[in-house]
Amino acid sequence: MAEQMMQETAGKAIPAGYKQTEVGVIPEDWDVCLLKNICSSFKTGKLDANAMILDGEYRFYTCARNYYWINQYAFDDEALLISGNGANVGYIHYYKGKFNAYQRTYVLTCFSADIQFLKKQMEVNLSERIRTEVNAGNTPYITMDTLTDMMVPLPKNRQQQIAIANVLSDSDALIGALEQLIAKKQAIKSATMQQLLTGRTRLPAFALRPDGTKKGYKPSELGDIPEDWEVVPFGNTLAIRHGKNQKAVENPNGTIPILATGGQIGWADQYLWNKPSVLIGRKGTIDKPRYSDKPFWTVDTLFYSEIKDCVVPKFIFYKFCMIDWMQYNEASGVPSLNASTIERVLASLPLKEEQTAIATILSDMDNELQALTQKLEKARALKQGMMQQLLTGKIRLPLAAGA
C-alpha cells in the first residue's frame, strides 16, 4: 500500500510545508509511526462470548457493536477495544474503567499519543487495512500484526492531536443526537399509526356523533372497530396490476423511473401508470410496500395498484404498511404474493374525510423524518470529508497561542 501511495504522488508537486511519506503527503511537523511504537500494550480478552450475564456490574466487550455485562473484570484502564472477527471486524470501542473482553477482542492500552486521535485514525486506516489484508474465510478476522504494524500519521504536537480529535468528536455527537432523534420520531410515528389506522384513537373532528356524544365501537372480522368504520377487502378499493418488462422503454435520457422491488433500476421514456399508487413486491421483497404519486414503470416482480376514487391513496398505503405480508407468502423458496390474495385481504376503513386527515398527519411525520434523515446524511458526509482532511493534515486547525 505504501508503494502504491508513493507512485500516486510521484510527479506531483508537494506543497510547501509538506513531505512525502509511506502513507502519502503529510505536514512536515507530523511523523509516521507504527502503532506498536505509540501503544505499548496489545492484548486480547480471555472469555467466551457466552460469559455475559444480564445484570452484571462491569462492561463486557465482544465483537459486537454493543457491549454486554459481566460480574468480573480483567482490565482497569483507558483502552481501545477492537473487534477481531465476524461481521463487525475492526469496529472500535473506547472505554475507561473496569471491563472484561471476549477472547477475539483486542484490547489496546498505554498510549504515548492522544487516544481519541488514534481512535479516529484507526477508524480510517484499519478499515483500509482490513479491506486489503483481512483473512477472509467463513469468519473474517484480523491478526495482531495487522494492528501492531499499522502506520499512523501523527502530529508531533499533542495539542494538535487533541484539537483534531475534539472536532471529530463533536461531529460524532451531532450524528449520534440525530440518530437518537430519528429513532424517537420513528417510534412516535409507529405508535401513531397503530392508534389512528385502527381507530383506537380518533381525531377530535371525527370522535363525536351529531348529538355530541362520543362514538363507540362495534365488533368485526378484524376485532372491534369504530362504529362508523367498515371492513372491506382491499379489492373494493384498488386493483392490483402486474409490472412489465422494461426493455422496450429503457432510455438513459428518460425521465420516468423504472422501479423494482429493491428500488429504482433505470429510466424509461414512457410510463406504465401515472396516478398515485401503492406498490408491493410480487417476488422477493414482498413485505415493504411503497407509495408513488408520480408517473413510473414497474418490472414484473413489482405489483402496482390502480386505486379507486372512493378512497385516499396515501391512506391505503399506510394500511398496507400495517400488514404482515409474509403471512401471505405463497412460495416455499423465494417469497411470492398473488394479486388476488392481496385483493382479498380485509381492511378497516373510515369515511374518506377521516382517511385524508389521518394520511395528512402521517405524511407530515414522514416529511419530518425525511428531512432529519437528509440532515443526518449530510452530517455523515461532512464528517467523512473532515476526517480525510484533518487526519492527513491537508487542513490545519488553528491552535491557541503557546499550544
Short mmCIF file of C-alpha atoms in Angstrom, two decimals:
data_model
loop_
_atom_site.label_atom_id
_atom_site.label_comp_id
_atom_site.label_asym_id
_atom_site.label_seq_id
_atom_site.Cartn_x
_atom_site.Cartn_y
_atom_site.Cartn_z
CA MET A 1 0.00 0.00 0.00
CA ALA A 2 2.82 2.43 0.85
CA GLU A 3 4.44 1.79 -2.55
CA GLN A 4 1.14 2.47 -4.31
CA MET A 5 0.72 5.80 -2.48
CA MET A 6 4.26 6.81 -3.40
CA GLN A 7 3.50 6.04 -7.05
CA GLU A 8 0.27 8.03 -6.98
CA THR A 9 2.05 11.15 -5.79
CA ALA A 10 5.11 10.73 -7.99
CA GLY A 11 5.48 13.65 -10.35
CA LYS A 12 3.06 15.82 -8.38
CA ALA A 13 4.29 18.96 -6.69
CA ILE A 14 4.42 18.67 -2.90
CA PRO A 15 3.02 21.83 -1.24
CA ALA A 16 5.31 23.93 0.90
CA GLY A 17 5.31 22.71 4.49
CA TYR A 18 4.51 19.12 3.50
CA LYS A 19 6.55 16.00 2.82
CA GLN A 20 6.19 12.69 1.04
CA THR A 21 5.91 9.62 3.31
CA GLU A 22 4.91 5.96 3.18
CA VAL A 23 1.29 6.99 3.86
CA GLY A 24 1.22 9.88 1.42
CA VAL A 25 1.85 13.60 1.72
CA ILE A 26 1.62 14.90 5.28
CA PRO A 27 2.74 18.09 7.09
CA GLU A 28 6.45 18.41 7.85
CA ASP A 29 5.73 18.58 11.58
CA TRP A 30 3.96 15.21 11.52
CA ASP A 31 5.56 11.78 11.85
CA VAL A 32 4.63 8.36 10.52
CA CYS A 33 4.65 5.90 13.41
CA LEU A 34 4.00 2.21 13.69
CA LEU A 35 1.12 1.66 16.09
CA LYS A 36 3.30 -0.61 18.23
CA ASN A 37 5.63 2.35 18.82
CA ILE A 38 2.86 4.54 20.26
CA CYS A 39 0.88 1.80 22.00
CA SER A 40 2.85 -0.44 24.36
CA SER A 41 0.17 -2.98 25.30
CA PHE A 42 -1.67 -5.25 22.84
CA LYS A 43 -3.75 -7.96 24.50
CA THR A 44 -6.93 -9.92 23.92
CA GLY A 45 -9.72 -10.92 26.26
CA LYS A 46 -9.81 -14.44 27.66
CA LEU A 47 -13.51 -15.24 27.84
CA ASP A 48 -16.07 -16.93 25.60
CA ALA A 49 -18.83 -14.71 24.26
CA ASN A 50 -21.43 -16.61 26.31
CA ALA A 51 -19.78 -15.47 29.55
CA MET A 52 -22.06 -12.41 29.54
CA ILE A 53 -24.87 -12.11 32.08
CA LEU A 54 -27.97 -9.93 32.07
CA ASP A 55 -27.37 -7.66 35.07
CA GLY A 56 -23.60 -7.67 35.54
CA GLU A 57 -21.54 -4.97 37.23
CA TYR A 58 -18.91 -4.43 34.54
CA ARG A 59 -18.95 -3.93 30.80
CA PHE A 60 -18.16 -6.96 28.67
CA TYR A 61 -16.89 -6.27 25.16
CA THR A 62 -17.27 -8.88 22.44
CA CYS A 63 -17.04 -8.46 18.65
CA ALA A 64 -20.47 -6.82 18.56
CA ARG A 65 -21.13 -3.11 18.21
CA ASN A 66 -22.88 -3.11 21.58
CA TYR A 67 -21.31 -4.05 24.89
CA TYR A 68 -22.77 -6.51 27.37
CA TRP A 69 -22.35 -7.11 31.11
CA ILE A 70 -20.37 -9.42 33.38
CA ASN A 71 -19.57 -9.70 37.10
CA GLN A 72 -15.79 -9.88 36.94
CA TYR A 73 -13.30 -7.55 35.29
CA ALA A 74 -9.88 -8.28 33.81
CA PHE A 75 -8.91 -4.73 32.79
CA ASP A 76 -8.97 -1.41 34.60
CA ASP A 77 -7.61 1.12 32.14
CA GLU A 78 -8.26 3.56 29.33
CA ALA A 79 -8.46 1.38 26.25
CA LEU A 80 -9.39 0.92 22.64
CA LEU A 81 -11.19 -2.37 22.09
CA ILE A 82 -11.21 -3.75 18.55
CA SER A 83 -13.48 -6.48 17.22
CA GLY A 84 -11.14 -9.15 15.92
CA ASN A 85 -13.53 -11.20 13.79
CA GLY A 86 -17.05 -11.57 12.49
CA ALA A 87 -19.40 -9.16 10.77
CA ASN A 88 -18.12 -6.19 12.81
CA VAL A 89 -14.42 -6.97 12.38
CA GLY A 90 -12.37 -3.83 13.02
CA TYR A 91 -15.10 -1.99 14.94
CA ILE A 92 -13.50 0.14 17.68
CA HIS A 93 -14.84 0.92 21.16
CA TYR A 94 -13.31 3.41 23.58
CA TYR A 95 -13.71 2.88 27.33
CA LYS A 96 -12.06 4.00 30.54
CA GLY A 97 -12.64 1.95 33.66
CA LYS A 98 -13.12 -1.66 34.71
CA PHE A 99 -14.22 -4.09 31.98
CA ASN A 100 -13.76 -7.54 30.51
CA ALA A 101 -13.39 -8.79 26.96
CA TYR A 102 -14.06 -11.70 24.64
CA GLN A 103 -11.07 -13.77 23.52
CA ARG A 104 -11.30 -12.44 19.94
CA THR A 105 -11.43 -8.79 21.07
CA TYR A 106 -8.16 -6.85 21.02
CA VAL A 107 -7.51 -4.59 24.00
CA LEU A 108 -5.03 -1.75 23.35
CA THR A 109 -3.76 0.36 26.27
CA CYS A 110 -0.80 2.54 27.30
CA PHE A 111 -0.65 5.15 24.50
CA SER A 112 2.01 7.82 24.09
CA ALA A 113 -0.30 9.83 21.79
CA ASP A 114 -3.83 11.13 22.34
CA ILE A 115 -6.08 8.08 22.47
CA GLN A 116 -9.07 9.79 20.85
CA PHE A 117 -6.95 10.99 17.93
CA LEU A 118 -5.62 7.46 17.46
CA LYS A 119 -9.15 6.06 17.56
CA LYS A 120 -10.13 8.37 14.70
CA GLN A 121 -7.01 7.48 12.73
CA MET A 122 -7.60 3.78 13.25
CA GLU A 123 -11.24 4.03 12.19
CA VAL A 124 -9.95 5.20 8.81
CA ASN A 125 -6.72 3.26 8.44
CA LEU A 126 -7.83 -0.01 9.97
CA SER A 127 -10.85 -0.26 7.69
CA GLU A 128 -8.50 0.12 4.69
CA ARG A 129 -6.05 -2.48 6.05
CA ILE A 130 -8.92 -4.87 6.68
CA ARG A 131 -10.17 -4.35 3.15
CA THR A 132 -6.80 -5.28 1.67
CA GLU A 133 -5.34 -7.64 4.26
CA VAL A 134 -8.18 -9.24 6.20
CA ASN A 135 -8.06 -13.01 6.39
CA ALA A 136 -11.38 -13.75 4.77
CA GLY A 137 -12.77 -17.22 5.36
CA ASN A 138 -16.17 -18.16 6.66
CA THR A 139 -15.45 -15.75 9.52
CA PRO A 140 -13.31 -12.69 8.63
CA TYR A 141 -10.66 -11.84 11.23
CA ILE A 142 -7.60 -9.68 11.73
CA THR A 143 -4.24 -10.65 13.17
CA MET A 144 -2.17 -8.93 15.83
CA ASP A 145 0.39 -7.95 13.19
CA THR A 146 -2.28 -6.10 11.25
CA LEU A 147 -2.64 -3.87 14.29
CA THR A 148 0.91 -3.56 15.54
CA ASP A 149 2.42 -2.79 12.12
CA MET A 150 -0.20 -0.23 11.14
CA MET A 151 1.38 3.06 10.03
CA VAL A 152 -0.23 6.11 11.63
CA PRO A 153 0.31 9.74 10.51
CA LEU A 154 0.72 11.67 13.74
CA PRO A 155 1.16 15.37 14.59
CA LYS A 156 4.19 15.86 16.83
CA ASN A 157 2.25 18.46 18.79
CA ARG A 158 -0.10 16.65 21.17
CA GLN A 159 -2.40 19.69 21.39
CA GLN A 160 -2.94 19.41 17.65
CA GLN A 161 -3.88 15.75 18.09
CA ILE A 162 -6.39 16.74 20.77
CA ALA A 163 -7.83 19.57 18.69
CA ILE A 164 -8.43 17.28 15.72
CA ALA A 165 -9.99 14.61 17.93
CA ASN A 166 -12.29 17.19 19.55
CA VAL A 167 -13.59 18.46 16.21
CA LEU A 168 -14.33 14.93 15.01
CA SER A 169 -15.89 14.01 18.37
CA ASP A 170 -18.22 16.99 18.04
CA SER A 171 -19.25 15.62 14.64
CA ASP A 172 -19.86 12.22 16.22
CA ALA A 173 -22.01 13.85 18.91
CA LEU A 174 -24.13 15.62 16.28
CA ILE A 175 -24.56 12.40 14.32
CA GLY A 176 -25.46 10.48 17.48
CA ALA A 177 -28.02 13.09 18.51
CA LEU A 178 -29.64 12.99 15.06
CA GLU A 179 -29.73 9.19 15.11
CA GLN A 180 -31.45 9.23 18.50
CA LEU A 181 -33.93 11.88 17.38
CA ILE A 182 -34.78 9.92 14.24
CA ALA A 183 -35.29 6.74 16.29
CA LYS A 184 -37.56 8.63 18.69
CA LYS A 185 -39.59 10.20 15.86
CA GLN A 186 -39.87 6.82 14.13
CA ALA A 187 -41.18 5.22 17.34
CA ILE A 188 -43.73 8.02 17.73
CA LYS A 189 -44.85 7.56 14.13
CA SER A 190 -45.21 3.78 14.58
CA ALA A 191 -47.32 4.29 17.71
CA THR A 192 -49.42 6.93 15.95
CA MET A 193 -50.04 4.57 13.03
CA GLN A 194 -51.17 1.83 15.42
CA GLN A 195 -53.66 4.17 17.05
CA LEU A 196 -55.04 6.15 14.10
CA LEU A 197 -55.13 3.41 11.45
CA THR A 198 -57.11 1.07 13.72
CA GLY A 199 -59.41 3.74 15.10
CA ARG A 200 -58.29 3.13 18.68
CA THR A 201 -57.65 6.86 18.84
CA ARG A 202 -60.00 9.18 16.97
CA LEU A 203 -59.12 12.63 15.77
CA PRO A 204 -61.32 15.22 17.54
CA ALA A 205 -63.16 16.18 14.34
CA PHE A 206 -64.39 12.58 13.94
CA ALA A 207 -64.82 11.44 17.54
CA LEU A 208 -68.36 12.68 18.23
CA ARG A 209 -71.84 11.89 16.91
CA PRO A 210 -74.06 14.73 15.63
CA ASP A 211 -75.72 14.88 19.07
CA GLY A 212 -72.35 15.48 20.76
CA THR A 213 -71.97 12.04 22.34
CA LYS A 214 -68.76 10.08 21.91
CA LYS A 215 -68.72 7.49 19.15
CA GLY A 216 -68.30 3.88 20.22
CA TYR A 217 -67.03 0.66 18.72
CA LYS A 218 -68.53 -2.42 17.12
CA PRO A 219 -67.32 -5.99 16.57
CA SER A 220 -65.99 -7.01 13.14
CA GLU A 221 -63.95 -9.69 11.42
CA LEU A 222 -60.86 -7.69 12.44
CA GLY A 223 -61.93 -7.16 16.04
CA ASP A 224 -63.57 -4.09 17.49
CA ILE A 225 -63.56 -1.10 15.13
CA PRO A 226 -65.16 2.37 15.32
CA GLU A 227 -68.92 2.25 14.80
CA ASP A 228 -68.69 4.41 11.65
CA TRP A 229 -65.88 2.39 10.01
CA GLU A 230 -66.40 -0.60 7.74
CA VAL A 231 -64.41 -3.71 6.90
CA VAL A 232 -63.86 -4.38 3.20
CA PRO A 233 -61.37 -6.38 1.12
CA PHE A 234 -58.65 -4.29 -0.49
CA GLY A 235 -60.17 -5.33 -3.81
CA ASN A 236 -63.03 -2.90 -3.10
CA THR A 237 -60.55 -0.03 -3.05
CA LEU A 238 -58.00 -0.95 -5.73
CA ALA A 239 -56.95 -3.36 -8.43
CA ILE A 240 -53.53 -4.98 -8.26
CA ARG A 241 -51.66 -4.87 -11.58
CA HIS A 242 -48.53 -6.61 -12.84
CA GLY A 243 -45.44 -4.71 -13.86
CA LYS A 244 -43.99 -5.32 -17.32
CA ASN A 245 -40.64 -5.95 -18.96
CA GLN A 246 -38.74 -2.68 -19.20
CA LYS A 247 -36.53 -3.43 -22.22
CA ALA A 248 -38.74 -1.66 -24.74
CA VAL A 249 -38.96 1.55 -22.73
CA GLU A 250 -35.45 1.82 -21.22
CA ASN A 251 -33.74 5.10 -22.05
CA PRO A 252 -30.81 6.58 -20.11
CA ASN A 253 -32.14 10.01 -21.04
CA GLY A 254 -35.67 9.18 -19.94
CA THR A 255 -37.48 10.95 -17.13
CA ILE A 256 -39.70 8.12 -15.86
CA PRO A 257 -38.20 5.92 -13.11
CA ILE A 258 -38.19 2.17 -13.63
CA LEU A 259 -38.95 0.55 -10.28
CA ALA A 260 -38.17 -2.95 -8.98
CA THR A 261 -38.51 -4.50 -5.53
CA GLY A 262 -35.13 -3.12 -4.48
CA GLY A 263 -35.73 0.42 -5.73
CA GLN A 264 -35.14 2.30 -8.96
CA ILE A 265 -33.12 0.39 -11.56
CA GLY A 266 -33.17 2.78 -14.52
CA TRP A 267 -35.07 5.33 -16.59
CA ALA A 268 -37.83 4.98 -19.16
CA ASP A 269 -39.21 7.27 -21.85
CA GLN A 270 -42.83 6.36 -21.06
CA TYR A 271 -44.87 5.42 -18.01
CA LEU A 272 -46.87 2.36 -17.06
CA TRP A 273 -49.04 4.28 -14.57
CA ASN A 274 -49.27 7.99 -13.84
CA LYS A 275 -51.58 8.25 -10.84
CA PRO A 276 -50.99 7.77 -7.09
CA SER A 277 -50.34 4.10 -6.42
CA VAL A 278 -49.32 1.61 -3.76
CA LEU A 279 -46.54 -0.74 -4.90
CA ILE A 280 -45.63 -4.08 -3.36
CA GLY A 281 -43.32 -6.91 -4.35
CA ARG A 282 -44.70 -9.86 -6.29
CA LYS A 283 -41.49 -11.85 -5.75
CA GLY A 284 -38.55 -11.37 -3.40
CA THR A 285 -39.14 -8.43 -1.11
CA ILE A 286 -42.89 -8.69 -0.52
CA ASP A 287 -43.10 -7.00 2.88
CA LYS A 288 -42.05 -3.43 2.07
CA PRO A 289 -44.94 -1.51 0.45
CA ARG A 290 -44.08 1.76 -1.27
CA TYR A 291 -46.02 4.75 -2.48
CA SER A 292 -45.65 6.79 -5.64
CA ASP A 293 -47.62 9.84 -6.72
CA LYS A 294 -45.55 10.42 -9.87
CA PRO A 295 -45.51 8.54 -13.20
CA PHE A 296 -43.50 5.31 -13.11
CA TRP A 297 -42.79 1.98 -14.76
CA THR A 298 -42.60 -1.24 -12.72
CA VAL A 299 -40.98 -4.53 -13.69
CA ASP A 300 -42.74 -7.87 -13.42
CA THR A 301 -41.55 -8.58 -9.87
CA LEU A 302 -43.23 -5.43 -8.52
CA PHE A 303 -47.02 -5.01 -8.39
CA TYR A 304 -48.62 -1.60 -8.68
CA SER A 305 -52.21 -0.66 -7.90
CA GLU A 306 -54.97 1.24 -9.62
CA ILE A 307 -56.69 2.94 -6.69
CA LYS A 308 -60.37 3.78 -6.86
CA ASP A 309 -61.78 7.24 -6.21
CA CYS A 310 -63.69 6.05 -3.12
CA VAL A 311 -60.50 6.03 -1.00
CA VAL A 312 -57.43 8.16 -0.32
CA PRO A 313 -54.35 6.53 -1.92
CA LYS A 314 -51.91 7.58 0.81
CA PHE A 315 -54.24 6.20 3.49
CA ILE A 316 -54.35 2.85 1.68
CA PHE A 317 -50.55 2.87 1.57
CA TYR A 318 -50.36 3.31 5.33
CA LYS A 319 -52.90 0.48 5.79
CA PHE A 320 -50.64 -1.73 3.63
CA CYS A 321 -47.73 -0.86 5.94
CA MET A 322 -49.67 -2.25 8.92
CA ILE A 323 -49.97 -5.73 7.43
CA ASP A 324 -47.54 -8.62 7.87
CA TRP A 325 -47.39 -9.57 4.21
CA MET A 326 -45.08 -12.53 4.85
CA GLN A 327 -48.04 -14.43 6.29
CA TYR A 328 -49.49 -14.41 2.76
CA ASN A 329 -46.32 -15.80 1.17
CA GLU A 330 -47.30 -18.46 -1.38
CA ALA A 331 -43.87 -19.95 -2.16
CA SER A 332 -41.51 -22.28 -0.32
CA GLY A 333 -38.43 -20.67 -1.86
CA VAL A 334 -38.33 -17.03 -2.95
CA PRO A 335 -41.22 -15.21 -1.18
CA SER A 336 -44.15 -14.57 -3.53
CA LEU A 337 -47.52 -12.81 -3.43
CA ASN A 338 -50.56 -13.34 -5.63
CA ALA A 339 -52.59 -10.35 -6.86
CA SER A 340 -55.91 -11.96 -5.92
CA THR A 341 -54.55 -12.73 -2.44
CA ILE A 342 -53.75 -9.06 -1.87
CA GLU A 343 -57.18 -8.00 -3.07
CA ARG A 344 -58.86 -10.43 -0.64
CA VAL A 345 -57.07 -9.08 2.44
CA LEU A 346 -59.51 -7.25 4.74
CA ALA A 347 -59.01 -3.68 5.94
CA SER A 348 -61.00 -1.41 8.23
CA LEU A 349 -61.75 1.97 6.65
CA PRO A 350 -63.24 5.26 7.85
CA LEU A 351 -65.02 7.72 5.59
CA LYS A 352 -62.87 9.49 3.03
CA GLU A 353 -62.62 12.73 5.04
CA GLU A 354 -61.11 10.90 8.01
CA GLN A 355 -58.78 8.97 5.70
CA THR A 356 -57.49 12.31 4.40
CA ALA A 357 -56.95 13.69 7.90
CA ILE A 358 -55.08 10.58 9.08
CA ALA A 359 -52.97 10.38 5.93
CA THR A 360 -52.05 14.06 6.28
CA ILE A 361 -50.81 13.58 9.85
CA LEU A 362 -48.72 10.54 8.94
CA SER A 363 -47.37 12.24 5.79
CA ASP A 364 -46.25 15.21 7.88
CA MET A 365 -44.40 12.77 10.16
CA ASP A 366 -42.79 11.13 7.13
CA ASN A 367 -41.70 14.52 5.79
CA GLU A 368 -40.11 15.39 9.13
CA LEU A 369 -38.30 12.04 9.23
CA GLN A 370 -37.10 12.52 5.66
CA ALA A 371 -35.75 15.99 6.49
CA LEU A 372 -33.94 14.63 9.56
CA THR A 373 -32.55 11.71 7.56
CA GLN A 374 -31.20 14.09 4.92
CA LYS A 375 -29.63 16.19 7.68
CA LEU A 376 -28.04 13.03 9.12
CA GLU A 377 -26.66 12.03 5.70
CA LYS A 378 -25.14 15.48 5.27
CA ALA A 379 -23.60 15.31 8.76
CA ARG A 380 -22.08 11.91 7.98
CA ALA A 381 -20.73 13.13 4.65
CA LEU A 382 -19.30 16.25 6.32
CA LYS A 383 -17.61 14.13 8.98
CA GLN A 384 -16.16 11.82 6.33
CA GLY A 385 -14.72 14.79 4.47
CA MET A 386 -13.36 16.30 7.67
CA MET A 387 -11.66 13.03 8.60
CA GLN A 388 -9.98 12.83 5.21
CA GLN A 389 -8.74 16.40 5.51
CA LEU A 390 -7.87 16.65 9.22
CA LEU A 391 -6.33 13.21 9.71
CA THR A 392 -3.91 13.74 6.84
CA GLY A 393 -3.06 17.33 7.72
CA LYS A 394 -4.48 18.72 4.47
CA ILE A 395 -6.43 21.14 6.65
CA ARG A 396 -4.68 22.53 9.73
CA LEU A 397 -6.59 23.65 12.82
CA PRO A 398 -5.51 26.90 14.49
CA LEU A 399 -4.11 26.33 17.98
CA ALA A 400 -4.19 28.70 20.92
CA ALA A 401 -1.05 30.76 21.49
CA GLY A 402 1.60 28.70 23.26
CA ALA A 403 -0.01 25.38 22.34
#
